[in-house]
Short mmCIF file of C-alpha atoms in Angstrom, two decimals:
data_model
loop_
_atom_site.label_atom_id
_atom_site.label_comp_id
_atom_site.label_asym_id
_atom_site.label_seq_id
_atom_site.Cartn_x
_atom_site.Cartn_y
_atom_site.Cartn_z
CA MET A 1 139.32 159.79 -188.88
CA SER A 2 137.05 162.70 -189.77
CA LEU A 3 133.52 161.57 -188.97
CA VAL A 4 130.79 163.50 -190.80
CA VAL A 5 127.43 163.49 -189.04
CA SER A 6 124.51 164.91 -190.99
CA GLU A 7 122.87 168.02 -189.58
CA GLU A 8 119.60 166.18 -188.94
CA VAL A 9 121.30 163.35 -187.04
CA ARG A 10 123.60 165.67 -185.11
CA GLU A 11 120.71 167.87 -183.97
CA ALA A 12 118.67 164.83 -182.93
CA VAL A 13 121.55 163.31 -180.95
CA ASP A 14 122.35 166.63 -179.25
CA ALA A 15 118.69 167.09 -178.29
CA GLY A 16 118.32 163.51 -177.05
CA ARG A 17 115.76 162.65 -179.72
CA PRO A 18 115.46 159.08 -181.08
CA VAL A 19 117.86 158.00 -183.82
CA VAL A 20 118.31 154.60 -185.51
CA ALA A 21 121.51 153.63 -187.30
CA LEU A 22 121.16 151.61 -190.51
CA GLU A 23 123.91 149.71 -192.32
CA SER A 24 124.55 150.22 -196.03
CA THR A 25 125.89 146.82 -197.08
CA ILE A 26 122.38 145.59 -197.83
CA ILE A 27 122.02 148.52 -200.23
CA ALA A 28 125.30 148.12 -202.11
CA HIS A 29 125.79 144.37 -201.95
CA GLY A 30 122.66 142.67 -200.66
CA LEU A 31 120.05 143.54 -203.28
CA PRO A 32 119.91 143.99 -207.06
CA ARG A 33 119.45 147.41 -208.67
CA PRO A 34 117.09 149.28 -208.68
CA ARG A 35 115.37 147.41 -205.85
CA ASN A 36 118.22 148.23 -203.49
CA LEU A 37 117.55 151.98 -203.58
CA LEU A 38 113.80 151.47 -203.17
CA VAL A 39 114.43 149.34 -200.07
CA ALA A 40 116.92 151.85 -198.68
CA VAL A 41 114.35 154.64 -198.93
CA GLU A 42 111.63 152.36 -197.54
CA LEU A 43 113.70 151.50 -194.45
CA GLU A 44 114.46 155.15 -193.71
CA GLU A 45 110.77 155.98 -194.06
CA ALA A 46 109.89 153.12 -191.69
CA VAL A 47 112.19 154.63 -189.04
CA ARG A 48 110.51 158.02 -189.47
CA ARG A 49 107.04 156.50 -189.13
CA GLU A 50 108.07 155.19 -185.72
CA GLY A 51 109.06 158.71 -184.67
CA ALA A 52 112.84 158.39 -185.00
CA VAL A 53 115.52 159.83 -187.29
CA PRO A 54 117.24 157.38 -189.67
CA ALA A 55 121.03 157.45 -189.85
CA THR A 56 122.20 155.33 -192.76
CA ILE A 57 125.98 154.92 -192.51
CA ALA A 58 128.62 154.63 -195.25
CA VAL A 59 132.03 155.90 -196.29
CA LEU A 60 132.16 158.21 -199.31
CA ASP A 61 135.43 159.46 -200.79
CA GLY A 62 137.28 158.55 -197.62
CA ARG A 63 134.84 160.29 -195.27
CA PRO A 64 132.76 158.17 -192.86
CA ARG A 65 129.21 159.52 -192.87
CA VAL A 66 126.45 159.01 -190.32
CA GLY A 67 123.25 160.04 -192.06
CA LEU A 68 123.07 160.21 -195.85
CA ASP A 69 121.16 162.62 -198.06
CA LYS A 70 119.30 161.53 -201.20
CA GLU A 71 122.29 161.93 -203.52
CA GLN A 72 124.60 160.03 -201.18
CA LEU A 73 122.11 157.20 -200.79
CA GLU A 74 121.86 156.97 -204.58
CA ARG A 75 125.65 156.76 -204.84
CA ILE A 76 125.78 153.81 -202.46
CA ALA A 77 122.99 152.09 -204.39
CA ASN A 78 124.15 152.75 -207.94
CA GLU A 79 127.85 153.53 -208.09
CA ASP A 80 130.19 150.80 -209.33
CA GLY A 81 133.20 149.97 -207.19
CA ILE A 82 131.55 150.51 -203.79
CA ARG A 83 133.58 148.39 -201.39
CA LYS A 84 132.33 146.33 -198.47
CA LEU A 85 133.87 147.72 -195.28
CA GLY A 86 134.22 146.10 -191.89
CA HIS A 87 135.58 148.12 -188.99
CA ARG A 88 139.14 146.93 -189.73
CA ASP A 89 138.87 148.48 -193.21
CA LEU A 90 137.90 151.97 -192.05
CA PRO A 91 141.43 153.42 -191.62
CA LEU A 92 142.44 152.07 -195.03
CA ALA A 93 139.33 153.46 -196.70
CA VAL A 94 139.77 156.86 -195.06
CA ALA A 95 143.46 157.13 -195.92
CA GLY A 96 142.87 155.92 -199.46
CA GLY A 97 139.84 158.13 -200.16
CA ALA A 98 137.73 155.04 -200.90
CA SER A 99 133.95 154.69 -200.92
CA GLY A 100 132.29 151.73 -199.25
CA ALA A 101 129.20 150.31 -197.65
CA THR A 102 129.49 149.48 -193.97
CA THR A 103 128.92 146.03 -192.49
CA VAL A 104 127.53 145.40 -189.00
CA SER A 105 130.88 145.96 -187.29
CA ALA A 106 131.72 149.20 -189.11
CA THR A 107 128.19 150.54 -188.74
CA ALA A 108 128.10 149.78 -185.01
CA LEU A 109 131.45 151.48 -184.46
CA LEU A 110 130.62 154.64 -186.43
CA ALA A 111 127.15 154.88 -184.90
CA SER A 112 128.63 154.66 -181.42
CA LEU A 113 131.21 157.34 -182.21
CA ALA A 114 128.38 159.61 -183.37
CA GLY A 115 126.41 159.04 -180.16
CA VAL A 116 123.73 156.84 -181.75
CA ARG A 117 122.68 154.05 -179.39
CA VAL A 118 120.23 151.94 -181.44
CA PHE A 119 121.12 150.06 -184.62
CA ALA A 120 118.88 147.91 -186.86
CA THR A 121 120.25 145.26 -189.20
CA GLY A 122 119.21 141.96 -190.75
CA GLY A 123 121.38 139.39 -189.05
CA LEU A 124 124.70 139.28 -187.23
CA GLY A 125 127.79 137.54 -188.44
CA GLY A 126 128.95 134.70 -186.27
CA VAL A 127 131.07 131.60 -185.92
CA HIS A 128 131.32 129.74 -189.21
CA ARG A 129 130.79 126.02 -189.66
CA GLU A 130 133.98 123.96 -189.27
CA TRP A 131 135.47 126.74 -187.16
CA THR A 132 137.90 124.27 -185.58
CA VAL A 133 139.50 123.87 -189.01
CA THR A 134 139.10 127.35 -190.55
CA GLN A 135 139.19 129.59 -187.44
CA ASP A 136 136.65 131.71 -189.34
CA GLU A 137 134.65 134.01 -187.07
CA SER A 138 132.92 137.25 -187.98
CA ALA A 139 134.51 140.46 -186.76
CA ASP A 140 131.02 141.49 -185.62
CA LEU A 141 131.35 139.51 -182.42
CA GLY A 142 134.57 141.03 -181.13
CA LEU A 143 133.46 144.55 -182.03
CA LEU A 144 130.16 144.14 -180.17
CA ALA A 145 132.08 142.98 -177.10
CA ARG A 146 133.62 146.45 -176.81
CA THR A 147 130.97 148.78 -178.23
CA ARG A 148 128.00 150.10 -176.22
CA ILE A 149 125.17 149.85 -178.73
CA THR A 150 121.83 148.06 -178.96
CA VAL A 151 121.58 145.91 -182.07
CA VAL A 152 118.17 144.78 -183.26
CA CYS A 153 118.63 141.76 -185.51
CA ALA A 154 117.01 138.49 -186.55
CA GLY A 155 119.72 136.40 -184.94
CA VAL A 156 122.43 135.02 -187.19
CA LYS A 157 122.15 133.40 -190.59
CA SER A 158 121.34 129.71 -190.40
CA ILE A 159 124.33 128.91 -192.63
CA LEU A 160 126.54 129.66 -189.60
CA ASP A 161 127.22 127.59 -186.50
CA VAL A 162 124.42 129.01 -184.33
CA PRO A 163 125.20 127.27 -181.00
CA ALA A 164 128.89 128.14 -181.32
CA THR A 165 127.95 131.77 -182.05
CA LEU A 166 125.75 131.94 -178.94
CA GLN A 167 128.55 130.42 -176.88
CA ARG A 168 131.01 132.93 -178.28
CA LEU A 169 128.71 135.87 -177.47
CA GLU A 170 128.46 134.55 -173.91
CA THR A 171 132.24 134.24 -173.64
CA LEU A 172 132.68 137.79 -174.91
CA GLY A 173 130.14 139.15 -172.42
CA VAL A 174 127.61 140.39 -174.97
CA SER A 175 124.07 140.47 -173.58
CA VAL A 176 121.50 138.63 -175.71
CA ALA A 177 117.72 138.67 -175.33
CA GLY A 178 114.92 137.36 -177.48
CA TYR A 179 112.21 139.87 -178.28
CA GLY A 180 108.88 138.28 -177.42
CA THR A 181 110.46 134.82 -177.61
CA ASP A 182 112.63 132.46 -175.60
CA ARG A 183 114.09 131.04 -178.81
CA PHE A 184 117.03 132.44 -180.76
CA PRO A 185 115.88 133.29 -184.29
CA GLY A 186 117.68 131.92 -187.35
CA PHE A 187 117.40 134.93 -189.66
CA TYR A 188 115.35 133.24 -192.41
CA LEU A 189 113.62 131.19 -189.69
CA SER A 190 111.69 132.31 -186.63
CA ASP A 191 113.46 129.68 -184.51
CA SER A 192 117.04 128.49 -185.00
CA GLY A 193 116.36 125.55 -182.71
CA HIS A 194 118.30 127.09 -179.81
CA PRO A 195 117.05 128.89 -176.69
CA VAL A 196 117.95 132.24 -175.19
CA ASP A 197 118.12 132.87 -171.46
CA TRP A 198 116.29 136.20 -171.45
CA THR A 199 113.13 137.54 -173.05
CA LEU A 200 112.13 141.19 -173.44
CA ARG A 201 108.57 141.98 -174.48
CA THR A 202 108.29 145.74 -174.99
CA PRO A 203 110.49 148.58 -176.28
CA GLY A 204 110.33 150.01 -172.77
CA GLU A 205 111.85 146.85 -171.31
CA VAL A 206 114.70 147.07 -173.82
CA ALA A 207 115.29 150.71 -172.89
CA ASP A 208 115.36 149.72 -169.20
CA VAL A 209 118.13 147.22 -169.92
CA MET A 210 120.07 149.90 -171.81
CA ARG A 211 119.79 152.22 -168.81
CA ALA A 212 120.89 149.41 -166.49
CA GLN A 213 123.97 148.87 -168.66
CA ASP A 214 124.93 152.51 -168.17
CA THR A 215 124.20 152.47 -164.45
CA LEU A 216 126.25 149.34 -163.83
CA GLY A 217 129.19 150.50 -165.90
CA GLY A 218 131.69 147.77 -166.67
CA PRO A 219 132.79 146.72 -170.15
CA GLU A 220 131.37 148.78 -173.01
CA SER A 221 129.61 145.80 -174.59
CA ALA A 222 126.51 145.66 -176.76
CA LEU A 223 122.96 144.48 -176.19
CA VAL A 224 121.67 142.13 -178.88
CA VAL A 225 117.88 142.15 -179.26
CA ALA A 226 117.01 139.06 -181.31
CA ASN A 227 113.74 139.76 -183.08
CA PRO A 228 112.31 136.79 -185.02
CA VAL A 229 110.85 137.13 -188.49
CA PRO A 230 107.09 136.42 -188.24
CA GLU A 231 106.32 132.74 -188.87
CA ALA A 232 104.03 133.68 -191.77
CA GLU A 233 106.96 135.42 -193.49
CA GLN A 234 109.78 133.01 -192.68
CA LEU A 235 111.36 130.70 -195.22
CA ASP A 236 109.58 127.35 -195.19
CA PRO A 237 111.63 125.30 -192.68
CA GLY A 238 111.47 122.13 -194.79
CA LEU A 239 112.63 123.96 -197.91
CA HIS A 240 115.33 125.69 -195.89
CA ALA A 241 116.69 122.42 -194.48
CA ARG A 242 116.75 120.71 -197.88
CA VAL A 243 118.37 123.57 -199.79
CA LEU A 244 120.92 124.30 -197.07
CA ASP A 245 121.96 120.65 -197.00
CA GLU A 246 122.34 120.72 -200.80
CA ALA A 247 124.34 123.95 -200.55
CA LEU A 248 126.72 122.52 -197.95
CA ARG A 249 127.34 119.42 -200.06
CA ALA A 250 127.91 121.56 -203.15
CA CYS A 251 130.34 123.70 -201.19
CA GLU A 252 132.36 120.64 -200.19
CA ARG A 253 132.18 119.14 -203.68
CA GLU A 254 133.46 122.33 -205.33
CA GLY A 255 136.19 122.93 -202.77
CA ILE A 256 134.79 126.25 -201.56
CA THR A 257 136.63 127.34 -198.40
CA GLY A 258 137.32 130.31 -196.15
CA GLN A 259 135.65 133.64 -196.83
CA ALA A 260 134.12 132.29 -200.05
CA VAL A 261 131.83 129.92 -198.15
CA THR A 262 129.24 132.42 -196.88
CA PRO A 263 128.53 134.20 -200.20
CA PHE A 264 128.42 130.81 -201.94
CA LEU A 265 125.84 129.44 -199.50
CA LEU A 266 123.73 132.61 -199.55
CA ASP A 267 123.69 132.71 -203.35
CA HIS A 268 122.72 129.03 -203.45
CA LEU A 269 119.83 129.69 -201.06
CA VAL A 270 118.50 132.58 -203.13
CA ARG A 271 118.72 130.67 -206.42
CA HIS A 272 117.35 127.36 -205.17
CA THR A 273 114.45 128.81 -203.16
CA ASP A 274 113.27 130.90 -206.13
CA GLY A 275 113.98 134.07 -204.17
CA ALA A 276 112.01 133.00 -201.09
CA SER A 277 115.10 133.38 -198.89
CA LEU A 278 115.49 136.98 -200.09
CA SER A 279 111.84 137.68 -199.26
CA ALA A 280 112.36 136.30 -195.74
CA ASN A 281 115.52 138.39 -195.46
CA LEU A 282 113.64 141.59 -196.30
CA ALA A 283 110.76 140.70 -193.97
CA ALA A 284 113.27 140.30 -191.14
CA VAL A 285 115.02 143.60 -191.91
CA ARG A 286 111.72 145.51 -192.09
CA GLY A 287 110.59 144.11 -188.75
CA ASN A 288 113.92 144.93 -187.13
CA VAL A 289 113.88 148.50 -188.41
CA ARG A 290 110.37 149.10 -187.08
CA LEU A 291 111.26 147.64 -183.68
CA ALA A 292 114.49 149.64 -183.52
CA GLY A 293 112.49 152.81 -184.13
CA ARG A 294 110.21 152.00 -181.20
CA ILE A 295 113.16 151.15 -178.97
CA ALA A 296 114.90 154.42 -179.87
CA VAL A 297 111.74 156.32 -178.95
CA ALA A 298 111.53 154.50 -175.60
CA TRP A 299 115.22 155.10 -174.96
CA ALA A 300 114.80 158.82 -175.65
CA GLY A 301 111.80 158.96 -173.32
CA VAL A 302 109.62 160.54 -175.97
#
């Protein structure tokens, strides 16, 4: 696999300067046009304001790229036929000359290969509801168990089985800490209703944990920094509970199963909260990107 690292990102990594990896799925598949490109540019600018270099990641014409220029970012935002690529899809996309936006697992893998240690995203994938029947679990979890990267996220989406996801992360040996909280965030919600065992309160503390990972050695697993969306910007918990319950019942009524469940539930939330869930989503992503920039700066010792 021929990994293409932009000159700006390569120079920053080589010099030990702060870099933040950004996924591209939110650009190609998470937001409508033209808002998606505006948000993509906004997130890169937010990283720069924190003193770090943004490295948006995607695959274009079969070439995995870490760091996109303006034209490449526009392609991901506007080109029809952009695929959604997990890490399992990368060899197929490379061999087939395909173009695709990277999910959490593919972004984390490519960032790690490029020497980028900090990655900001919205929320992780996790264990799906009714896992005992469907055996449906996001590839994010297994990839993070064997990839040394720090992922700043707003927990996992509340449509998933949150306690089962936390248990699975524990089983896989992935370190999880709340940022400024002892509660695990629920993506749209500041608090999923479940605790975390560890709390980190400053970017410097996160960087200290990253250094301790390297000093201790052991499995090349990730560090998940769970950063809650501010309460003032979260989806109203009462609205969230009502609409999610309606969505789950609609899913069962319409016979939606397997991989179709998550997009169905997410679409239902957007439509039946009048876009409030999308606003909470963006608030979470913005906060994670800013925090990741500060962590990257602390990690670099700038």
